[in-house]
PDB file of C-alpha atoms in Angstrom:
ATOM      1  CA  THR A1455     296.324  87.131 131.084  1.00  0.00           C
ATOM      2  CA  SER A1456     299.650  88.355 132.443  1.00  0.00           C
ATOM      3  CA  VAL A1457     300.777  84.799 133.235  1.00  0.00           C
ATOM      4  CA  LEU A1458     300.225  83.856 129.589  1.00  0.00           C
ATOM      5  CA  LEU A1459     302.719  86.529 128.605  1.00  0.00           C
ATOM      6  CA  PHE A1460     305.525  84.094 129.443  1.00  0.00           C
ATOM      7  CA  GLU A1461     303.719  80.921 128.424  1.00  0.00           C
ATOM      8  CA  GLY A1462     305.835  80.596 125.302  1.00  0.00           C
ATOM      9  CA  SER A1463     308.999  82.125 126.709  1.00  0.00           C
ATOM     10  CA  ILE A1464     310.680  78.861 127.646  1.00  0.00           C
ATOM     11  CA  THR A1465     309.594  77.114 124.458  1.00  0.00           C
ATOM     12  CA  LEU A1466     311.114  79.966 122.446  1.00  0.00           C
ATOM     13  CA  LEU A1467     314.448  79.971 124.246  1.00  0.00           C
ATOM     14  CA  VAL A1468     316.034  76.852 122.743  1.00  0.00           C
ATOM     15  CA  PRO A1469     314.834  77.287 119.124  1.00  0.00           C
ATOM     16  CA  LEU A1470     315.884  80.935 119.081  1.00  0.00           C
ATOM     17  CA  GLN A1471     319.297  80.169 120.545  1.00  0.00           C
ATOM     18  CA  GLU A1472     319.808  77.384 117.998  1.00  0.00           C
ATOM     19  CA  ALA A1473     318.811  79.731 115.163  1.00  0.00           C
ATOM     20  CA  VAL A1474     321.561  82.233 116.051  1.00  0.00           C
ATOM     21  CA  GLN A1475     324.205  82.078 113.319  1.00  0.00           C
ATOM     22  CA  THR A1476     327.586  82.477 115.006  1.00  0.00           C
ATOM     23  CA  PRO A1477     328.868  80.659 118.105  1.00  0.00           C
ATOM     24  CA  SER A1478     329.926  83.945 119.734  1.00  0.00           C
ATOM     25  CA  ASP A1479     326.417  85.364 119.309  1.00  0.00           C
ATOM     26  CA  ARG A1480     324.976  82.090 120.576  1.00  0.00           C
ATOM     27  CA  ALA A1481     327.109  82.407 123.729  1.00  0.00           C
ATOM     28  CA  ALA A1482     325.875  85.988 124.275  1.00  0.00           C
ATOM     29  CA  PHE A1483     322.230  85.036 123.707  1.00  0.00           C
ATOM     30  CA  PRO A1484     321.273  84.053 127.318  1.00  0.00           C
ATOM     31  CA  LYS A1485     322.401  87.436 128.699  1.00  0.00           C
ATOM     32  CA  LEU A1486     320.490  89.313 125.992  1.00  0.00           C
ATOM     33  CA  TYR A1487     317.434  87.094 126.501  1.00  0.00           C
ATOM     34  CA  SER A1488     317.448  87.850 130.241  1.00  0.00           C
ATOM     35  CA  LYS A1489     317.586  91.588 129.565  1.00  0.00           C
ATOM     36  CA  VAL A1490     314.711  91.365 127.095  1.00  0.00           C
ATOM     37  CA  ILE A1491     312.545  89.366 129.536  1.00  0.00           C
ATOM     38  CA  LEU A1492     313.347  91.841 132.327  1.00  0.00           C
ATOM     39  CA  GLY A1493     312.359  94.726 130.040  1.00  0.00           C
ATOM     40  CA  ILE A1494     309.079  93.017 129.163  1.00  0.00           C
ATOM     41  CA  VAL A1495     308.292  92.304 132.822  1.00  0.00           C
ATOM     42  CA  SER A1496     309.055  95.917 133.718  1.00  0.00           C
ATOM     43  CA  PHE A1497     306.888  97.312 130.928  1.00  0.00           C
ATOM     44  CA  TYR A1498     303.905  95.075 131.657  1.00  0.00           C
ATOM     45  CA  SER A1499     304.199  95.638 135.417  1.00  0.00           C
ATOM     46  CA  PHE A1500     304.289  99.406 134.957  1.00  0.00           C
ATOM     47  CA  PHE A1501     301.384  99.370 132.504  1.00  0.00           C
ATOM     48  CA  GLY A1502     299.280  97.007 134.644  1.00  0.00           C
ATOM     49  CA  MET A1503     299.853  98.915 137.869  1.00  0.00           C
ATOM     50  CA  THR A1504     299.163 102.242 136.176  1.00  0.00           C
ATOM     51  CA  CYS A1505     295.861 100.955 134.775  1.00  0.00           C
ATOM     52  CA  TRP A1506     294.904  99.426 138.106  1.00  0.00           C
ATOM     53  CA  MET A1507     295.677 102.665 139.970  1.00  0.00           C
ATOM     54  CA  ALA A1508     293.763 104.707 137.405  1.00  0.00           C
ATOM     55  CA  PHE A1509     290.688 102.492 137.008  1.00  0.00           C
ATOM     56  CA  GLY A1510     290.601 100.302 140.121  1.00  0.00           C
ATOM     57  CA  GLU A1511     288.344  97.290 139.814  1.00  0.00           C
ATOM     58  CA  ASP A1512     286.782  98.616 136.597  1.00  0.00           C
ATOM     59  CA  VAL A1513     289.698  97.441 134.432  1.00  0.00           C
ATOM     60  CA  ARG A1514     288.408  95.350 131.515  1.00  0.00           C
ATOM     61  CA  THR A1515     289.917  92.054 130.358  1.00  0.00           C
ATOM     62  CA  VAL A1516     291.833  93.891 127.643  1.00  0.00           C
ATOM     63  CA  MET A1517     293.336  96.753 129.643  1.00  0.00           C
ATOM     64  CA  THR A1518     293.877  99.061 126.685  1.00  0.00           C
ATOM     65  CA  THR A1519     290.106  99.270 126.180  1.00  0.00           C
ATOM     66  CA  SER A1520     289.810 100.732 129.692  1.00  0.00           C
ATOM     67  CA  LEU A1521     291.661 103.872 128.646  1.00  0.00           C
ATOM     68  CA  PRO A1522     289.479 106.951 128.115  1.00  0.00           C
ATOM     69  CA  PRO A1523     288.886 107.844 124.465  1.00  0.00           C
ATOM     70  CA  GLY A1524     291.481 110.190 123.030  1.00  0.00           C
ATOM     71  CA  THR A1525     294.857 110.492 121.398  1.00  0.00           C
ATOM     72  CA  LEU A1526     296.761 108.857 124.253  1.00  0.00           C
ATOM     73  CA  ALA A1527     294.482 105.802 124.265  1.00  0.00           C
ATOM     74  CA  SER A1528     294.736 105.468 120.488  1.00  0.00           C
ATOM     75  CA  THR A1529     298.525 105.773 120.645  1.00  0.00           C
ATOM     76  CA  VAL A1530     298.822 103.118 123.353  1.00  0.00           C
ATOM     77  CA  GLN A1531     296.478 100.767 121.481  1.00  0.00           C
ATOM     78  CA  LEU A1532     298.401 101.300 118.245  1.00  0.00           C
ATOM     79  CA  ALA A1533     301.751 100.676 119.965  1.00  0.00           C
ATOM     80  CA  TYR A1534     300.416  97.518 121.596  1.00  0.00           C
ATOM     81  CA  SER A1535     298.983  96.301 118.274  1.00  0.00           C
ATOM     82  CA  LEU A1536     302.292  96.924 116.518  1.00  0.00           C
ATOM     83  CA  ALA A1537     304.127  95.027 119.253  1.00  0.00           C
ATOM     84  CA  VAL A1538     301.832  92.047 118.742  1.00  0.00           C
ATOM     85  CA  VAL A1539     302.230  92.175 114.952  1.00  0.00           C
ATOM     86  CA  PHE A1540     306.018  92.417 115.099  1.00  0.00           C
ATOM     87  CA  THR A1541     306.446  89.677 117.716  1.00  0.00           C
ATOM     88  CA  PHE A1542     304.091  87.253 115.962  1.00  0.00           C
ATOM     89  CA  PRO A1543     306.930  85.646 113.949  1.00  0.00           C
ATOM     90  CA  LEU A1544     308.762  84.909 117.212  1.00  0.00           C
ATOM     91  CA  GLN A1545     305.627  83.461 118.786  1.00  0.00           C
ATOM     92  CA  ASN A1546     305.025  81.348 115.697  1.00  0.00           C
ATOM     93  CA  PHE A1547     308.649  80.157 115.300  1.00  0.00           C
ATOM     94  CA  PRO A1548     308.639  76.974 117.440  1.00  0.00           C
ATOM     95  CA  SER A1549     305.388  75.617 116.041  1.00  0.00           C
ATOM     96  CA  LEU A1550     306.460  76.450 112.503  1.00  0.00           C
ATOM     97  CA  GLU A1551     309.768  74.620 112.996  1.00  0.00           C
ATOM     98  CA  ILE A1552     307.963  71.517 114.257  1.00  0.00           C
ATOM     99  CA  VAL A1553     305.389  71.518 111.454  1.00  0.00           C
ATOM    100  CA  CYS A1554     307.962  72.191 108.715  1.00  0.00           C
ATOM    101  CA  SER A1555     310.367  69.483 109.891  1.00  0.00           C
ATOM    102  CA  THR A1556     307.499  66.989 110.117  1.00  0.00           C
ATOM    103  CA  VAL A1557     306.241  67.838 106.633  1.00  0.00           C
ATOM    104  CA  GLU A1558     309.796  67.669 105.236  1.00  0.00           C
ATOM    105  CA  LYS A1559     310.289  64.199 106.743  1.00  0.00           C
ATOM    106  CA  VAL A1560     307.004  62.965 105.314  1.00  0.00           C
ATOM    107  CA  LEU A1561     307.679  64.431 101.878  1.00  0.00           C
ATOM    108  CA  SER A1562     311.338  63.363 101.767  1.00  0.00           C
ATOM    109  CA  SER A1563     310.378  59.753 102.479  1.00  0.00           C
ATOM    110  CA  LYS A1564     308.042  59.862  99.460  1.00  0.00           C
ATOM    111  CA  ASP A1565     310.368  61.956  97.291  1.00  0.00           C
ATOM    112  CA  ASP A1566     313.895  61.430  95.974  1.00  0.00           C
ATOM    113  CA  GLY A1567     315.008  64.629  97.688  1.00  0.00           C
ATOM    114  CA  GLY A1568     313.994  68.125  96.754  1.00  0.00           C
ATOM    115  CA  SER A1569     315.957  71.260  96.136  1.00  0.00           C
ATOM    116  CA  ASP A1570     316.349  74.090  98.598  1.00  0.00           C
ATOM    117  CA  SER A1571     313.944  76.214  96.571  1.00  0.00           C
ATOM    118  CA  SER A1572     311.198  73.582  96.845  1.00  0.00           C
ATOM    119  CA  SER A1573     311.893  73.307 100.566  1.00  0.00           C
ATOM    120  CA  ASN A1574     311.585  77.093 100.903  1.00  0.00           C
ATOM    121  CA  ALA A1575     308.385  77.045  98.868  1.00  0.00           C
ATOM    122  CA  GLN A1576     306.942  74.325 101.135  1.00  0.00           C
ATOM    123  CA  ARG A1577     307.931  76.348 104.192  1.00  0.00           C
ATOM    124  CA  ASN A1578     306.252  79.459 102.773  1.00  0.00           C
ATOM    125  CA  VAL A1579     303.053  77.550 102.004  1.00  0.00           C
ATOM    126  CA  ILE A1580     302.998  76.002 105.489  1.00  0.00           C
ATOM    127  CA  SER A1581     303.678  79.409 107.095  1.00  0.00           C
ATOM    128  CA  THR A1582     300.886  81.016 105.090  1.00  0.00           C
ATOM    129  CA  LEU A1583     298.392  78.287 105.976  1.00  0.00           C
ATOM    130  CA  LEU A1584     299.346  78.452 109.662  1.00  0.00           C
ATOM    131  CA  VAL A1585     298.924  82.247 109.745  1.00  0.00           C
ATOM    132  CA  ILE A1586     295.537  81.973 107.990  1.00  0.00           C
ATOM    133  CA  LEU A1587     294.403  79.313 110.489  1.00  0.00           C
ATOM    134  CA  LEU A1588     295.525  81.388 113.478  1.00  0.00           C
ATOM    135  CA  SER A1589     293.850  84.485 111.991  1.00  0.00           C
ATOM    136  CA  ILE A1590     290.560  82.625 111.640  1.00  0.00           C
ATOM    137  CA  ILE A1591     290.796  81.427 115.246  1.00  0.00           C
ATOM    138  CA  ALA A1592     291.577  84.989 116.409  1.00  0.00           C
ATOM    139  CA  ILE A1593     288.612  86.432 114.514  1.00  0.00           C
ATOM    140  CA  LEU A1594     286.231  83.777 115.825  1.00  0.00           C
ATOM    141  CA  THR A1595     287.326  84.194 119.465  1.00  0.00           C
ATOM    142  CA  MET A1596     288.000  87.948 119.685  1.00  0.00           C
ATOM    143  CA  ASN A1597     284.826  88.643 121.684  1.00  0.00           C
ATOM    144  CA  ASP A1598     285.523  85.750 124.062  1.00  0.00           C
ATOM    145  CA  LEU A1599     289.115  86.521 125.042  1.00  0.00           C
ATOM    146  CA  ASP A1600     288.451  85.780 128.706  1.00  0.00           C
ATOM    147  CA  LYS A1601     287.210  82.275 127.816  1.00  0.00           C
ATOM    148  CA  VAL A1602     290.200  81.614 125.545  1.00  0.00           C
ATOM    149  CA  VAL A1603     292.596  82.734 128.273  1.00  0.00           C
ATOM    150  CA  SER A1604     290.794  80.556 130.826  1.00  0.00           C
ATOM    151  CA  LEU A1605     291.045  77.561 128.502  1.00  0.00           C
ATOM    152  CA  MET A1606     294.742  78.152 127.913  1.00  0.00           C
ATOM    153  CA  GLY A1607     295.334  78.653 131.617  1.00  0.00           C
ATOM    154  CA  SER A1608     293.642  75.370 132.419  1.00  0.00           C
ATOM    155  CA  LEU A1609     296.029  73.593 130.052  1.00  0.00           C
ATOM    156  CA  LEU A1610     299.202  75.014 131.645  1.00  0.00           C
TER     157      LEU A1610
END
């Protein structure tokens, strides 16, 4: 699963850099991006090695479930869950951009051109539907994470 941590990293780089507003910020983006990736690698390496040293070969697929019950385990699981929730928009950004631009092209060829508010409304509807779809997939596959990761790994 650690390899999949960076599966979307390259696909996020260009859309995120293009979404930066000012040219000066856009020029500073690669340096900031490198620091963020280094921080993520450091955190995951530290956490993975700590769990491996503490639990040996008994580490479960989801490492946070290997922690002994208690306040520390709950805190780590909560922090990890919050990190996933708050980074979901970044993970979803490239696919949302592709879907929204495709839908806009299809609708603009049938329409005489819509306003910005209708475009924003379409984007919100598409975003909502995409999040609902991904939530359903997550719920259906939550007990088979190892199989989902294996499938994704085979497609890399």
